[in-house]
Short mmCIF file of C-alpha atoms in Angstrom, two decimals:
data_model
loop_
_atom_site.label_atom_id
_atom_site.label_comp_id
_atom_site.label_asym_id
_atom_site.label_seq_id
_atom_site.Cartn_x
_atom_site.Cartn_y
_atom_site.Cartn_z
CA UNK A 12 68.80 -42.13 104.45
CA UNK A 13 66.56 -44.00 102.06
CA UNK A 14 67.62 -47.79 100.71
CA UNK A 15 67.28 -45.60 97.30
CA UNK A 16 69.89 -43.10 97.91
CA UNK A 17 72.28 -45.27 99.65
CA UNK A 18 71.87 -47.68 96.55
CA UNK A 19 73.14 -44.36 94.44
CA UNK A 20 75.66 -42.92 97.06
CA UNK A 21 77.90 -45.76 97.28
CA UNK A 22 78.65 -46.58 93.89
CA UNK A 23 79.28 -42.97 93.19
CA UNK A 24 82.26 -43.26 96.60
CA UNK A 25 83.22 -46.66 94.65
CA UNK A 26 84.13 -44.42 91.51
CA UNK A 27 85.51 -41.20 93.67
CA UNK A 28 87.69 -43.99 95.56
CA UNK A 29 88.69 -45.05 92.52
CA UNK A 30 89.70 -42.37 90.90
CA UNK A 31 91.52 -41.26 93.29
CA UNK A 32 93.46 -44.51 94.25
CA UNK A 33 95.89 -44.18 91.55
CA UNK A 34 96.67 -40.78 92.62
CA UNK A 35 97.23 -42.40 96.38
CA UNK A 36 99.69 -45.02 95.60
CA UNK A 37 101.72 -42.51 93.67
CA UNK A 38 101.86 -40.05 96.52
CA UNK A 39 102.58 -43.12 98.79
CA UNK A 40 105.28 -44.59 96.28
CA UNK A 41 107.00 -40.95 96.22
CA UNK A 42 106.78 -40.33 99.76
CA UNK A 43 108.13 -44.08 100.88
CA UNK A 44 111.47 -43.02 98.29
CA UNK A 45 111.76 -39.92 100.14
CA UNK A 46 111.69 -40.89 103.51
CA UNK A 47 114.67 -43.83 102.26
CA UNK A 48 116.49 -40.84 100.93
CA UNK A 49 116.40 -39.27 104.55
CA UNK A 50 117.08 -42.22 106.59
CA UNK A 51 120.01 -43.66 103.79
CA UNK A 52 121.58 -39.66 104.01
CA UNK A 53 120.99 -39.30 108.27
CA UNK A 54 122.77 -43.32 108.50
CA UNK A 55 125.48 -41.94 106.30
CA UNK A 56 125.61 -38.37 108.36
CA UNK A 57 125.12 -40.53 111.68
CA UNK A 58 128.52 -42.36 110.73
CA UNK A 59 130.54 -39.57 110.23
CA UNK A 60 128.48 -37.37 113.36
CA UNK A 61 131.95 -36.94 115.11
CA UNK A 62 133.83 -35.05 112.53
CA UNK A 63 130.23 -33.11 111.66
CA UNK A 64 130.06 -32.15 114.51
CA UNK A 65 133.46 -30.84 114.82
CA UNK A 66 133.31 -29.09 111.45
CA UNK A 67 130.23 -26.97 112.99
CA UNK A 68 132.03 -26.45 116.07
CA UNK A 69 135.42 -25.36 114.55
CA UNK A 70 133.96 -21.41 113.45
CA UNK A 71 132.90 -21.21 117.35
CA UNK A 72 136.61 -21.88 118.63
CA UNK A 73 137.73 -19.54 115.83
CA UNK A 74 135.70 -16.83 116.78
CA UNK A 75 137.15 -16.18 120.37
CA UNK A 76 139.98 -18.18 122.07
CA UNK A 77 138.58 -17.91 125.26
CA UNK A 78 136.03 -20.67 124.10
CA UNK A 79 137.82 -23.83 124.35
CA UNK A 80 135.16 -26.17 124.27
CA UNK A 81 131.23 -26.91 124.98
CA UNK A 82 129.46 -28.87 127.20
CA UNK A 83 126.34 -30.62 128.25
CA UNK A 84 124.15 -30.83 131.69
CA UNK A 85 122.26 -33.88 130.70
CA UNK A 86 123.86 -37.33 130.39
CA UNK A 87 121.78 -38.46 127.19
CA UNK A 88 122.71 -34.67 125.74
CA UNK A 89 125.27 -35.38 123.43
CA UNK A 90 123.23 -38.54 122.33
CA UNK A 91 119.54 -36.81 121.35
CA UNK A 92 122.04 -33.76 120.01
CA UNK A 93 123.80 -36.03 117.51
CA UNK A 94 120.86 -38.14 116.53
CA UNK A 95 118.85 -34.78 115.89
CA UNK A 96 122.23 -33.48 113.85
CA UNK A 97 122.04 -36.29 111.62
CA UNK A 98 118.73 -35.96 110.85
CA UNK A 99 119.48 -32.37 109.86
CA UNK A 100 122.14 -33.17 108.25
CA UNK A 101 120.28 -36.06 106.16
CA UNK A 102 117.32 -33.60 105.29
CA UNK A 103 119.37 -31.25 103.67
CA UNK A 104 121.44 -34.14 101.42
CA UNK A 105 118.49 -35.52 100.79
CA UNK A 106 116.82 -32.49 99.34
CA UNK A 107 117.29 -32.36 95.69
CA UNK A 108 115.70 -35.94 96.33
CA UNK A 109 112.84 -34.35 97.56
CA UNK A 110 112.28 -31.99 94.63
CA UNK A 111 112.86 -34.71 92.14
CA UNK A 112 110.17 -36.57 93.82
CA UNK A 113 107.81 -34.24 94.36
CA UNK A 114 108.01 -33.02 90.24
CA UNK A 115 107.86 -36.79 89.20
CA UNK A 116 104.49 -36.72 90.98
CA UNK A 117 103.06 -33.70 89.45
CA UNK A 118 105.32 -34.28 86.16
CA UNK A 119 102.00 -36.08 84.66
CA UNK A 120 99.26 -33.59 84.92
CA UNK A 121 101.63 -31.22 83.21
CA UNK A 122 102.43 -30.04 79.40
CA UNK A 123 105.82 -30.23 78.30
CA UNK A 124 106.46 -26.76 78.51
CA UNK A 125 105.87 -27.19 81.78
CA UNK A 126 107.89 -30.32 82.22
CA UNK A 127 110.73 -28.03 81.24
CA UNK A 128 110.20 -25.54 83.47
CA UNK A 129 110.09 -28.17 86.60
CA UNK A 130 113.15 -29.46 85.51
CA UNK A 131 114.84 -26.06 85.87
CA UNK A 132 113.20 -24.89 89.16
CA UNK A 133 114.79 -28.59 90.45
CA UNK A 134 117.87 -27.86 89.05
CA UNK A 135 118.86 -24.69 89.87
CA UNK A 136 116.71 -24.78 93.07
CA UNK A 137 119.39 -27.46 94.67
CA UNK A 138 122.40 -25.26 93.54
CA UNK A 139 120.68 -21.97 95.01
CA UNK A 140 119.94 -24.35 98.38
CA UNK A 141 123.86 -25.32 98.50
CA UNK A 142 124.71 -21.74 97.98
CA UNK A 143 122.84 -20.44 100.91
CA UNK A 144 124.11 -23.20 102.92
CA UNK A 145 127.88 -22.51 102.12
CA UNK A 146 127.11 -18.92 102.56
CA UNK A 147 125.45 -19.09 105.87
CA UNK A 148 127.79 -21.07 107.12
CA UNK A 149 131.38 -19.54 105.44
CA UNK A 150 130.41 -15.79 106.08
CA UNK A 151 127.57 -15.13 108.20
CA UNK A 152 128.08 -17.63 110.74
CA UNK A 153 132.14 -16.01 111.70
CA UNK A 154 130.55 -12.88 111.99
CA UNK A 155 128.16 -14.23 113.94
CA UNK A 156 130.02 -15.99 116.39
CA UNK A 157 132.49 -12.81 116.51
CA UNK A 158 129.75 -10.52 117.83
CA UNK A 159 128.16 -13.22 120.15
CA UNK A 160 131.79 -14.14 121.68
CA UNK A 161 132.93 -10.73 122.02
CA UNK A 162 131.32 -10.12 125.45
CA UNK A 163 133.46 -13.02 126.77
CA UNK A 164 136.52 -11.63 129.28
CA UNK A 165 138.48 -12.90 131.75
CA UNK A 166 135.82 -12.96 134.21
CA UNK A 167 132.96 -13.67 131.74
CA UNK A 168 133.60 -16.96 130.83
CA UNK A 169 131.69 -18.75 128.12
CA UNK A 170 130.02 -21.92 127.87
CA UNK A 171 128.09 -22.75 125.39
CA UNK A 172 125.60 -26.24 125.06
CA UNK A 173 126.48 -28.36 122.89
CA UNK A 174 122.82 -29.18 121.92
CA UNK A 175 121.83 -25.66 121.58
CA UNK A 176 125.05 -24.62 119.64
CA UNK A 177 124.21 -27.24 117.32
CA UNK A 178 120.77 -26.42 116.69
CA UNK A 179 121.44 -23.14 115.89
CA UNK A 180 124.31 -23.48 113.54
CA UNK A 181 122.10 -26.21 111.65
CA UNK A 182 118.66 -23.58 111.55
CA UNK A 183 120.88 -20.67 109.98
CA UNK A 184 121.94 -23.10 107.49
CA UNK A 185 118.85 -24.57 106.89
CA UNK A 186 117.32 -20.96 106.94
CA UNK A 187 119.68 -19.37 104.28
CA UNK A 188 119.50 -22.35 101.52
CA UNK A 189 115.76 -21.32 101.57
CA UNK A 190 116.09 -17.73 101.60
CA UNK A 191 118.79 -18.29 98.45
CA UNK A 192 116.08 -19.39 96.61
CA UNK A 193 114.22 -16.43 96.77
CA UNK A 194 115.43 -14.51 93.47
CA UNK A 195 114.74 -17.51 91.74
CA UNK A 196 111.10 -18.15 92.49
CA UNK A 197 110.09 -14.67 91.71
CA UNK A 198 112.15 -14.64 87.94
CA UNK A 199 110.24 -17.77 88.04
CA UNK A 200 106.66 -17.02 88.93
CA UNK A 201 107.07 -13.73 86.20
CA UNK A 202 108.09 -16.95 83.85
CA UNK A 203 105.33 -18.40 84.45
CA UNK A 204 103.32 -15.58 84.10
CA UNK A 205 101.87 -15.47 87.85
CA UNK A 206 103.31 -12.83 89.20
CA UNK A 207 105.12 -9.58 88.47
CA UNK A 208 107.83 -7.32 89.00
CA UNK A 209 104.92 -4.55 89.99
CA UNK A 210 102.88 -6.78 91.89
CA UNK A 211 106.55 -7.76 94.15
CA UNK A 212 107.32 -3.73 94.35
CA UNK A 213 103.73 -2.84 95.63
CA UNK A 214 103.73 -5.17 98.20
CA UNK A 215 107.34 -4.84 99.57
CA UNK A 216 106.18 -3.62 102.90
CA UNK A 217 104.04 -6.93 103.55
CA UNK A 218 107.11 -8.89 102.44
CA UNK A 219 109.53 -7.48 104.84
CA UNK A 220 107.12 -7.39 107.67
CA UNK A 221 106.30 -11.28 106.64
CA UNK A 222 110.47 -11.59 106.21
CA UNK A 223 111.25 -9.90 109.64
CA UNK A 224 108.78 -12.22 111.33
CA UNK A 225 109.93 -15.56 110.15
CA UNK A 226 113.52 -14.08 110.88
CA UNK A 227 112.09 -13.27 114.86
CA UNK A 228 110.89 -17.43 114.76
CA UNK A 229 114.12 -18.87 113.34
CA UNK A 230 116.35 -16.54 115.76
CA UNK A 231 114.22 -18.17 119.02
CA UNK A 232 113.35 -14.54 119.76
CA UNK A 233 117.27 -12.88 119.83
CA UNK A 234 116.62 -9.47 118.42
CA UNK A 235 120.59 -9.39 116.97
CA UNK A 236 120.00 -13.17 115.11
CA UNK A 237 116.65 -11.06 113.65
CA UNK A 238 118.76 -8.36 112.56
CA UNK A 239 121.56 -10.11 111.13
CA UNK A 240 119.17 -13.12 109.40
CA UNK A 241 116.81 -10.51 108.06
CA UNK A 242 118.80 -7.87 106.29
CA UNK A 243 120.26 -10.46 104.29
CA UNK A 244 116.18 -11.60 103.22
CA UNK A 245 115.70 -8.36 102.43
CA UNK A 246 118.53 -8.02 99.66
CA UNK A 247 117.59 -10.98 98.67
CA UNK A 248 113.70 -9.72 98.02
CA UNK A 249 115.56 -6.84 96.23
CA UNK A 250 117.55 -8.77 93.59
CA UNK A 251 114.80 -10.71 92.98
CA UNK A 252 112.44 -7.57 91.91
CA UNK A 253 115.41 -6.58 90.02
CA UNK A 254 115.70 -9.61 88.51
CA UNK A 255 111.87 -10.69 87.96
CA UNK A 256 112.00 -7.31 86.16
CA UNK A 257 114.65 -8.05 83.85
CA UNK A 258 113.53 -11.44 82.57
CA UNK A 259 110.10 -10.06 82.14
CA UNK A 260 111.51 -6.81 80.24
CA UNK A 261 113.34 -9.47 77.63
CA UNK A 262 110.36 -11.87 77.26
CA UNK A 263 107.88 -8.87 76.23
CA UNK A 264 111.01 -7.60 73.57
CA UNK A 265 111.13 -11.27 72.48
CA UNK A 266 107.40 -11.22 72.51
CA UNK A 267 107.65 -7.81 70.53
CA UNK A 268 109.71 -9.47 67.98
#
């Protein structure tokens, strides 16, 4: 390269570096809060780990009496499994943190209509999250453990890992306060004029075969967990046609008016 064009490429990286710097430190700035929204919520979680843990472990005993208790084959087990627990359990306190953050850093570049409607997806995002997560683990979890116990017998005795039981009672939670949030963000996108009602019923095939697949990765590959995690996506993806078609039906009679 020429002493010309390096005398005219740098000062145009000067400018692109600093344009872009203010844009860095904000991203930096949100991201340091969130991570000390994690770590504050996984300390707290970590401190209470014991009675977490037995919470999660209570619908298990429930479900079959044969099950009196679980156990681990490696001595640092139970540590890794609680540390890991906590950190599951501060993700998901910490998340209407996250979408706070993550809206005050695009908040800027948008108009105040838009402002608005980020506020509401925040909002009611966090109480469809907490919904899922009180659902998955009130209801479908029982049932769950139910079906999964039911082979136990006299001779058949069960015994689950502690680390393993864990890990899956804290994915199906973590996996329904997403899928909760489904509805939502299709009424929303037709809101927002992205998507519609039509475009969601033409391409229902796609979505299930996308929904049954993510349900096949979350279950680690048990063809019941698929089952049982996926019909429940699947009237999800139905109400929210249903309701992505309503809200759009009223805005074009407001629009009408």
């Amino acid at each position: 390269m020429s002493d010309y064009n390096l005398q005219k490429t740098i000062p145009a990286l000067e400018r692109s570096l600093a344009f872009f710097r203010p844009h860095h430190l904000e991203l930096r700035n949100r991201l340091v809060k969130v991570m000390a929204a994690i770590v504050t919520c996984s300390v707290v979680a970590y401190i209470f780990i014991e009675q977490i843990a037995q919470l999660f472990i209570s619908p298990l005993i429930a479900a079959n009496p044969l099950v009196g208790k679980l156990v681990y084959t490696n001595l640092p087990e139970a540590f890794v499994t609680y540390i890991k627990l906590a950190l599951i359990i501060g993700l998901l306190a910490s998340f209407p943190v996250i979408l706070y953050q993550l809206w005050l850093f695009v908040a800027p570049g948008l108009r105040k209509n838009e402002k608005r409607l980020a506020v509401t997806v925040v909002f009611w995002s966090s109480i469809l999250f907490a919904g899922g997560a009180s659902f998955a683990f009130l209801v479908v979890l029982p049932k769950m453990l139910i079906y999964f116990t039911s082979y136990a017998n006299e001779g058949l005795e069960p015994l689950p890992k502690l680390g393993l039981y864990l890990t899956f009672v804290a994915r199906m939670i973590l996996t329904f306060g997403i899928s909760f949030q489904i509805p939502f963000l299709m009424v929303m996108s037709g809101k927002a004029n992205l998507v519609t009602a039509s475009y969601f019923r033409s391409k229902r095939i796609y979505f299930y075969m996308a929904i049954v697949f993510l349900s096949f990765l979350l279950a680690a590959g048990d063809f019941m967990a698929t089952a049982l995690l996926a019909l429940p996506l699947f009237a999800l993806y139905e109400v929210g046609i249903f309701l992505s078609s309503l809200f759009n039906r009223k805005k074009e009679q407001t629009s009408e008016a």
